[in-house]
Amino acid sequence: VTSLRSYGELYDQSVRDELAATIQDEAERLNRFVTNLLDMTRIEAGVLEPGMAMIDLGEIVGTVLERARKVLQNHRVVVDLAADLPMIRVDFVLFEQVLFNLLDNAAKYAPPGTAVTLRGRRQDDSVVIDILDEGGGIAPEHLAHIFEKFYRIRRADRQRAGTGLGLAICRGFVEAMGGSVTAANRSDRGGAVFTVDLPIPPVSLP
Ligand SMILES: Nc1ncnc2c1ncn2[C@@H]1O[C@H](COP(=O)(O)OP(=O)(O)OP(=O)(O)O)[C@@H](O)[C@H]1O
Ligand SMILES: [Mg+2]
């Protein structure tokens, strides 16, 4: 901002565009960071009051893919929602944030060009959402810890923007909505899979 304001006229248009794009990226990063900190604070203060409603998973998926378009731009996104999925009972905003954080990780920790898959299926009395990537997966000794706040596995992970709050927020939000979220490694190939399990509410609930 300082460069643009003080010396803007000395740069040609392409340099000015590049500076403006950097400002936008960093502002978005800062916004995500502050949002994460606030979300974590709300979870820990116990003041999270999810506004639960019956929602079509496809609608939330559409919204989150739109918001995550930039972070997923170097990956191939595969969406696979079973046709007979019942409505889920969630807080739209909180649940969209859960999916965003998981997609953000898939994009961040799996190499560009690989596929990020979002799968929705029914299993017994739950709707189960899996987010699968084709990265290096997660070593077994870390699996139990990655949902802790500020937990980041590799030194290299710390060079990428992030604070280690994304998954702690996912778990806090999902549990506040009566569901659960777990991490594992894929059995069909390399990569991580995060699974969100949402119990299907009895028909009488609004
Ligand atoms: N899909 C994944 N594949 C491999 N490792 C992962 C994956 N998702 C998360 N991790 C590991 O778990 C750690 C915690 O993830 P988390 O989302 O909580 O934090 P973060 O991505 O580092 O930062 P942010 O607060 O921006 O989300 C990551 O630093 C990374 O080491
Ligand atoms: Mg993250």
mmCIF file of C-alpha atoms and ligand atoms in Angstrom:
data_model
loop_
_atom_site.group_PDB
_atom_site.id
_atom_site.type_symbol
_atom_site.label_atom_id
_atom_site.label_comp_id
_atom_site.label_asym_id
_atom_site.label_seq_id
_atom_site.Cartn_x
_atom_site.Cartn_y
_atom_site.Cartn_z
ATOM 1 C CA VAL A 1 0.000 0.000 0.000
ATOM 2 C CA THR A 2 2.806 2.360 0.912
ATOM 3 C CA SER A 3 4.589 1.767 -2.393
ATOM 4 C CA LEU A 4 1.417 2.256 -4.387
ATOM 5 C CA ARG A 5 0.444 5.434 -2.596
ATOM 6 C CA SER A 6 3.887 7.044 -2.594
ATOM 7 C CA TYR A 7 5.287 5.947 -5.929
ATOM 8 C CA GLY A 8 2.244 4.636 -7.797
ATOM 9 C CA GLU A 9 2.808 6.848 -10.829
ATOM 10 C CA LEU A 10 6.373 5.528 -11.244
ATOM 11 C CA TYR A 11 5.153 1.957 -11.833
ATOM 12 C CA ASP A 12 3.537 0.759 -15.003
ATOM 13 C CA GLN A 13 0.061 -0.769 -14.906
ATOM 14 C CA SER A 14 1.164 -4.404 -14.641
ATOM 15 C CA VAL A 15 3.306 -3.701 -11.576
ATOM 16 C CA ARG A 16 0.477 -1.746 -9.979
ATOM 17 C CA ASP A 17 -1.903 -4.662 -10.660
ATOM 18 C CA GLU A 18 0.531 -7.063 -9.087
ATOM 19 C CA LEU A 19 0.897 -4.906 -5.988
ATOM 20 C CA ALA A 20 -2.883 -4.584 -5.710
ATOM 21 C CA ALA A 21 -3.282 -8.374 -6.059
ATOM 22 C CA THR A 22 -0.760 -8.899 -3.252
ATOM 23 C CA ILE A 23 -2.654 -6.464 -1.040
ATOM 24 C CA GLN A 24 -5.891 -8.330 -1.750
ATOM 25 C CA ASP A 25 -4.325 -11.744 -1.017
ATOM 26 C CA GLU A 26 -2.849 -10.546 2.240
ATOM 27 C CA ALA A 27 -6.067 -8.816 3.293
ATOM 28 C CA GLU A 28 -7.979 -12.068 2.642
ATOM 29 C CA ARG A 29 -5.389 -14.021 4.591
ATOM 30 C CA LEU A 30 -5.640 -11.594 7.505
ATOM 31 C CA ASN A 31 -9.419 -11.806 7.367
ATOM 32 C CA ARG A 32 -9.316 -15.613 7.531
ATOM 33 C CA PHE A 33 -6.841 -15.436 10.389
ATOM 34 C CA VAL A 34 -8.965 -13.049 12.443
ATOM 35 C CA THR A 35 -12.111 -15.080 11.671
ATOM 36 C CA ASN A 36 -10.356 -18.223 12.891
ATOM 37 C CA LEU A 37 -9.230 -16.549 16.096
ATOM 38 C CA LEU A 38 -12.733 -15.235 16.765
ATOM 39 C CA ASP A 39 -14.331 -18.613 15.978
ATOM 40 C CA MET A 40 -11.933 -20.388 18.346
ATOM 41 C CA THR A 41 -12.649 -17.829 21.068
ATOM 42 C CA ARG A 42 -16.402 -18.309 20.656
ATOM 43 C CA ILE A 43 -16.052 -22.107 20.886
ATOM 44 C CA GLU A 44 -13.940 -21.881 24.032
ATOM 45 C CA ALA A 45 -16.186 -19.315 25.672
ATOM 46 C CA GLY A 46 -19.097 -21.699 25.115
ATOM 47 C CA VAL A 47 -21.171 -18.981 23.472
ATOM 48 C CA LEU A 48 -21.612 -20.762 20.176
ATOM 49 C CA GLU A 49 -25.335 -21.076 19.499
ATOM 50 C CA PRO A 50 -25.803 -22.829 16.192
ATOM 51 C CA GLY A 51 -28.931 -21.779 14.337
ATOM 52 C CA MET A 52 -29.963 -25.233 13.208
ATOM 53 C CA ALA A 53 -32.128 -25.655 10.126
ATOM 54 C CA MET A 54 -32.904 -28.384 7.607
ATOM 55 C CA ILE A 55 -30.635 -27.777 4.655
ATOM 56 C CA ASP A 56 -29.805 -29.513 1.416
ATOM 57 C CA LEU A 57 -26.139 -30.539 1.443
ATOM 58 C CA GLY A 58 -25.855 -29.696 -2.267
ATOM 59 C CA GLU A 59 -26.701 -26.074 -1.506
ATOM 60 C CA ILE A 60 -23.923 -25.727 1.096
ATOM 61 C CA VAL A 61 -21.484 -27.496 -1.204
ATOM 62 C CA GLY A 62 -22.304 -25.037 -3.983
ATOM 63 C CA THR A 63 -21.691 -22.093 -1.673
ATOM 64 C CA VAL A 64 -18.424 -23.381 -0.259
ATOM 65 C CA LEU A 65 -16.990 -24.316 -3.656
ATOM 66 C CA GLU A 66 -17.698 -20.799 -4.835
ATOM 67 C CA ARG A 67 -15.938 -19.283 -1.821
ATOM 68 C CA ALA A 68 -13.045 -21.762 -2.068
ATOM 69 C CA ARG A 69 -12.584 -21.294 -5.806
ATOM 70 C CA LYS A 70 -9.358 -19.389 -5.383
ATOM 71 C CA VAL A 71 -7.733 -21.797 -2.920
ATOM 72 C CA LEU A 72 -8.747 -24.760 -5.107
ATOM 73 C CA GLN A 73 -7.747 -23.203 -8.408
ATOM 74 C CA ASN A 74 -4.737 -25.500 -8.825
ATOM 75 C CA HIS A 75 -6.607 -28.688 -7.977
ATOM 76 C CA ARG A 76 -9.165 -30.828 -9.723
ATOM 77 C CA VAL A 77 -12.366 -30.760 -7.695
ATOM 78 C CA VAL A 78 -14.562 -33.850 -7.786
ATOM 79 C CA VAL A 79 -18.013 -33.710 -6.168
ATOM 80 C CA ASP A 80 -19.873 -36.935 -5.610
ATOM 81 C CA LEU A 81 -23.144 -36.579 -3.701
ATOM 82 C CA ALA A 82 -25.448 -39.578 -3.466
ATOM 83 C CA ALA A 83 -28.787 -38.912 -5.146
ATOM 84 C CA ASP A 84 -30.946 -40.011 -2.236
ATOM 85 C CA LEU A 85 -29.354 -37.879 0.513
ATOM 86 C CA PRO A 86 -31.790 -36.659 3.128
ATOM 87 C CA MET A 87 -31.635 -33.040 4.287
ATOM 88 C CA ILE A 88 -29.115 -32.348 7.044
ATOM 89 C CA ARG A 89 -29.756 -30.365 10.198
ATOM 90 C CA VAL A 90 -26.946 -27.829 10.616
ATOM 91 C CA ASP A 91 -26.139 -24.144 10.968
ATOM 92 C CA PHE A 92 -25.500 -23.117 7.364
ATOM 93 C CA VAL A 93 -22.704 -20.640 8.143
ATOM 94 C CA LEU A 94 -20.878 -22.875 10.624
ATOM 95 C CA PHE A 95 -21.131 -25.934 8.411
ATOM 96 C CA GLU A 96 -19.915 -24.064 5.378
ATOM 97 C CA GLN A 97 -16.886 -22.981 7.439
ATOM 98 C CA VAL A 98 -16.219 -26.616 8.394
ATOM 99 C CA LEU A 99 -16.176 -27.670 4.747
ATOM 100 C CA PHE A 100 -14.087 -24.645 3.800
ATOM 101 C CA ASN A 101 -11.391 -25.452 6.374
ATOM 102 C CA LEU A 102 -11.204 -29.073 5.186
ATOM 103 C CA LEU A 103 -11.035 -28.084 1.509
ATOM 104 C CA ASP A 104 -8.430 -25.433 2.342
ATOM 105 C CA ASN A 105 -6.261 -28.111 3.967
ATOM 106 C CA ALA A 106 -6.709 -30.556 1.081
ATOM 107 C CA ALA A 107 -5.541 -27.846 -1.329
ATOM 108 C CA LYS A 108 -2.698 -26.740 0.934
ATOM 109 C CA TYR A 109 -1.255 -30.162 1.791
ATOM 110 C CA ALA A 110 -1.741 -32.028 -1.501
ATOM 111 C CA PRO A 111 0.284 -31.129 -4.589
ATOM 112 C CA PRO A 112 -1.172 -28.930 -7.344
ATOM 113 C CA GLY A 113 -2.846 -30.878 -10.132
ATOM 114 C CA THR A 114 -4.150 -33.618 -7.841
ATOM 115 C CA ALA A 115 -7.823 -34.284 -7.171
ATOM 116 C CA VAL A 116 -9.736 -33.062 -4.135
ATOM 117 C CA THR A 117 -12.912 -35.098 -3.705
ATOM 118 C CA LEU A 118 -15.993 -34.176 -1.700
ATOM 119 C CA ARG A 119 -18.267 -37.153 -1.225
ATOM 120 C CA GLY A 120 -21.661 -37.245 0.467
ATOM 121 C CA ARG A 121 -23.309 -40.532 1.333
ATOM 122 C CA ARG A 122 -25.819 -42.012 3.656
ATOM 123 C CA GLN A 123 -24.630 -44.547 6.217
ATOM 124 C CA ASP A 124 -27.120 -46.036 8.649
ATOM 125 C CA ASP A 125 -28.704 -43.099 10.472
ATOM 126 C CA SER A 126 -26.129 -40.519 9.390
ATOM 127 C CA VAL A 127 -25.190 -38.390 6.456
ATOM 128 C CA VAL A 128 -21.447 -38.810 6.030
ATOM 129 C CA ILE A 129 -19.287 -36.310 4.186
ATOM 130 C CA ASP A 130 -15.760 -37.282 3.175
ATOM 131 C CA ILE A 131 -13.088 -34.914 1.926
ATOM 132 C CA LEU A 132 -10.330 -36.878 0.234
ATOM 133 C CA ASP A 133 -7.024 -35.643 -1.122
ATOM 134 C CA GLU A 134 -4.055 -37.119 -2.952
ATOM 135 C CA GLY A 135 -1.283 -35.682 -0.785
ATOM 136 C CA GLY A 136 1.143 -37.396 1.559
ATOM 137 C CA GLY A 137 -1.489 -38.234 4.154
ATOM 138 C CA ILE A 138 -0.921 -38.014 7.901
ATOM 139 C CA ALA A 139 1.522 -40.194 9.850
ATOM 140 C CA PRO A 140 -0.313 -42.363 12.405
ATOM 141 C CA GLU A 141 1.387 -40.732 15.410
ATOM 142 C CA HIS A 142 -0.032 -37.353 14.404
ATOM 143 C CA LEU A 143 -3.580 -38.473 13.657
ATOM 144 C CA ALA A 144 -4.647 -38.232 17.288
ATOM 145 C CA HIS A 145 -3.363 -34.669 17.613
ATOM 146 C CA ILE A 146 -4.192 -32.724 14.483
ATOM 147 C CA PHE A 147 -7.517 -31.494 15.896
ATOM 148 C CA GLU A 148 -5.692 -29.801 18.785
ATOM 149 C CA LYS A 149 -5.318 -26.072 18.384
ATOM 150 C CA PHE A 150 -1.965 -24.781 17.099
ATOM 151 C CA TYR A 151 -0.906 -28.345 16.190
ATOM 152 C CA ARG A 152 0.987 -28.424 12.887
ATOM 153 C CA ILE A 153 2.881 -31.495 11.804
ATOM 154 C CA ARG A 154 5.867 -30.435 9.774
ATOM 155 C CA ARG A 155 8.231 -27.525 9.985
ATOM 156 C CA ALA A 156 7.445 -27.015 6.325
ATOM 157 C CA ASP A 157 3.747 -26.675 7.166
ATOM 158 C CA ARG A 158 4.656 -23.626 9.220
ATOM 159 C CA GLN A 159 6.032 -21.901 6.123
ATOM 160 C CA ARG A 160 2.572 -22.049 4.596
ATOM 161 C CA ALA A 161 0.077 -19.501 5.817
ATOM 162 C CA GLY A 162 -1.857 -20.874 8.752
ATOM 163 C CA THR A 163 -1.962 -21.161 12.490
ATOM 164 C CA GLY A 164 -3.092 -24.701 13.247
ATOM 165 C CA LEU A 165 -6.603 -23.593 14.181
ATOM 166 C CA GLY A 166 -8.588 -24.811 11.152
ATOM 167 C CA LEU A 167 -9.195 -28.361 12.370
ATOM 168 C CA ALA A 168 -9.788 -27.346 15.995
ATOM 169 C CA ILE A 169 -12.543 -25.073 14.697
ATOM 170 C CA CYS A 170 -13.947 -27.868 12.515
ATOM 171 C CA ARG A 171 -14.247 -30.162 15.495
ATOM 172 C CA GLY A 172 -15.687 -27.438 17.747
ATOM 173 C CA PHE A 173 -18.326 -26.488 15.163
ATOM 174 C CA VAL A 174 -19.265 -30.043 14.183
ATOM 175 C CA GLU A 175 -19.649 -31.151 17.795
ATOM 176 C CA ALA A 176 -21.742 -28.061 18.567
ATOM 177 C CA MET A 177 -24.060 -29.264 15.770
ATOM 178 C CA GLY A 178 -24.281 -32.776 17.218
ATOM 179 C CA GLY A 179 -21.923 -34.482 14.759
ATOM 180 C CA SER A 180 -18.357 -35.783 14.753
ATOM 181 C CA VAL A 181 -15.292 -35.355 12.564
ATOM 182 C CA THR A 182 -12.360 -37.739 12.212
ATOM 183 C CA ALA A 183 -9.173 -37.997 10.178
ATOM 184 C CA ALA A 184 -7.601 -41.043 8.542
ATOM 185 C CA ASN A 185 -5.461 -42.082 5.632
ATOM 186 C CA ARG A 186 -7.056 -43.328 2.447
ATOM 187 C CA SER A 187 -7.158 -47.066 1.974
ATOM 188 C CA ASP A 188 -7.452 -46.960 -1.835
ATOM 189 C CA ARG A 189 -4.329 -44.808 -2.454
ATOM 190 C CA GLY A 190 -2.091 -42.232 -0.733
ATOM 191 C CA GLY A 191 -3.726 -39.198 0.812
ATOM 192 C CA ALA A 192 -5.785 -38.059 3.768
ATOM 193 C CA VAL A 193 -9.513 -38.418 4.301
ATOM 194 C CA PHE A 194 -11.546 -36.307 6.702
ATOM 195 C CA THR A 195 -14.967 -37.641 7.576
ATOM 196 C CA VAL A 196 -17.836 -35.623 9.010
ATOM 197 C CA ASP A 197 -20.698 -37.660 10.435
ATOM 198 C CA LEU A 198 -24.056 -35.940 10.946
ATOM 199 C CA PRO A 199 -26.848 -37.936 12.543
ATOM 200 C CA ILE A 200 -30.107 -37.706 10.604
ATOM 201 C CA PRO A 201 -32.629 -36.022 12.916
ATOM 202 C CA PRO A 202 -35.930 -37.667 13.762
ATOM 203 C CA VAL A 203 -38.599 -36.392 11.346
ATOM 204 C CA SER A 204 -40.361 -34.349 14.019
ATOM 205 C CA LEU A 205 -37.557 -31.786 14.434
ATOM 206 C CA PRO A 206 -37.914 -28.466 12.601
HETATM 207 N N1 LIG B 1 -5.244 -32.898 4.191
HETATM 208 C C1 LIG B 1 -4.135 -32.932 4.942
HETATM 209 N N2 LIG B 1 -3.037 -33.669 4.560
HETATM 210 C C2 LIG B 1 -1.912 -33.697 5.336
HETATM 211 N N3 LIG B 1 -1.766 -33.032 6.494
HETATM 212 C C3 LIG B 1 -2.805 -32.285 6.922
HETATM 213 C C4 LIG B 1 -4.030 -32.196 6.171
HETATM 214 N N4 LIG B 1 -4.878 -31.387 6.855
HETATM 215 C C5 LIG B 1 -4.215 -30.987 7.954
HETATM 216 N N5 LIG B 1 -2.975 -31.513 8.002
HETATM 217 C C6 LIG B 1 -1.974 -31.303 9.078
HETATM 218 O O1 LIG B 1 -2.676 -30.925 10.255
HETATM 219 C C7 LIG B 1 -2.204 -29.650 10.718
HETATM 220 C C8 LIG B 1 -3.346 -28.898 11.353
HETATM 221 O O2 LIG B 1 -4.295 -28.480 10.379
HETATM 222 P P1 LIG B 1 -5.150 -27.159 10.638
HETATM 223 O O3 LIG B 1 -6.097 -26.974 9.507
HETATM 224 O O4 LIG B 1 -5.713 -27.233 12.023
HETATM 225 O O5 LIG B 1 -4.061 -25.998 10.661
HETATM 226 P P2 LIG B 1 -3.289 -25.284 9.467
HETATM 227 O O6 LIG B 1 -3.840 -25.705 8.150
HETATM 228 O O7 LIG B 1 -1.847 -25.540 9.693
HETATM 229 O O8 LIG B 1 -3.583 -23.740 9.707
HETATM 230 P P3 LIG B 1 -5.010 -22.982 9.579
HETATM 231 O O9 LIG B 1 -5.258 -22.440 10.947
HETATM 232 O O10 LIG B 1 -4.808 -21.967 8.554
HETATM 233 O O11 LIG B 1 -6.036 -24.009 9.172
HETATM 234 C C9 LIG B 1 -1.611 -28.980 9.490
HETATM 235 O O12 LIG B 1 -0.624 -28.042 9.837
HETATM 236 C C10 LIG B 1 -0.990 -30.171 8.760
HETATM 237 O O13 LIG B 1 0.255 -30.483 9.363
HETATM 238 MG MG MG B 2 -5.964 -25.565 7.874
#
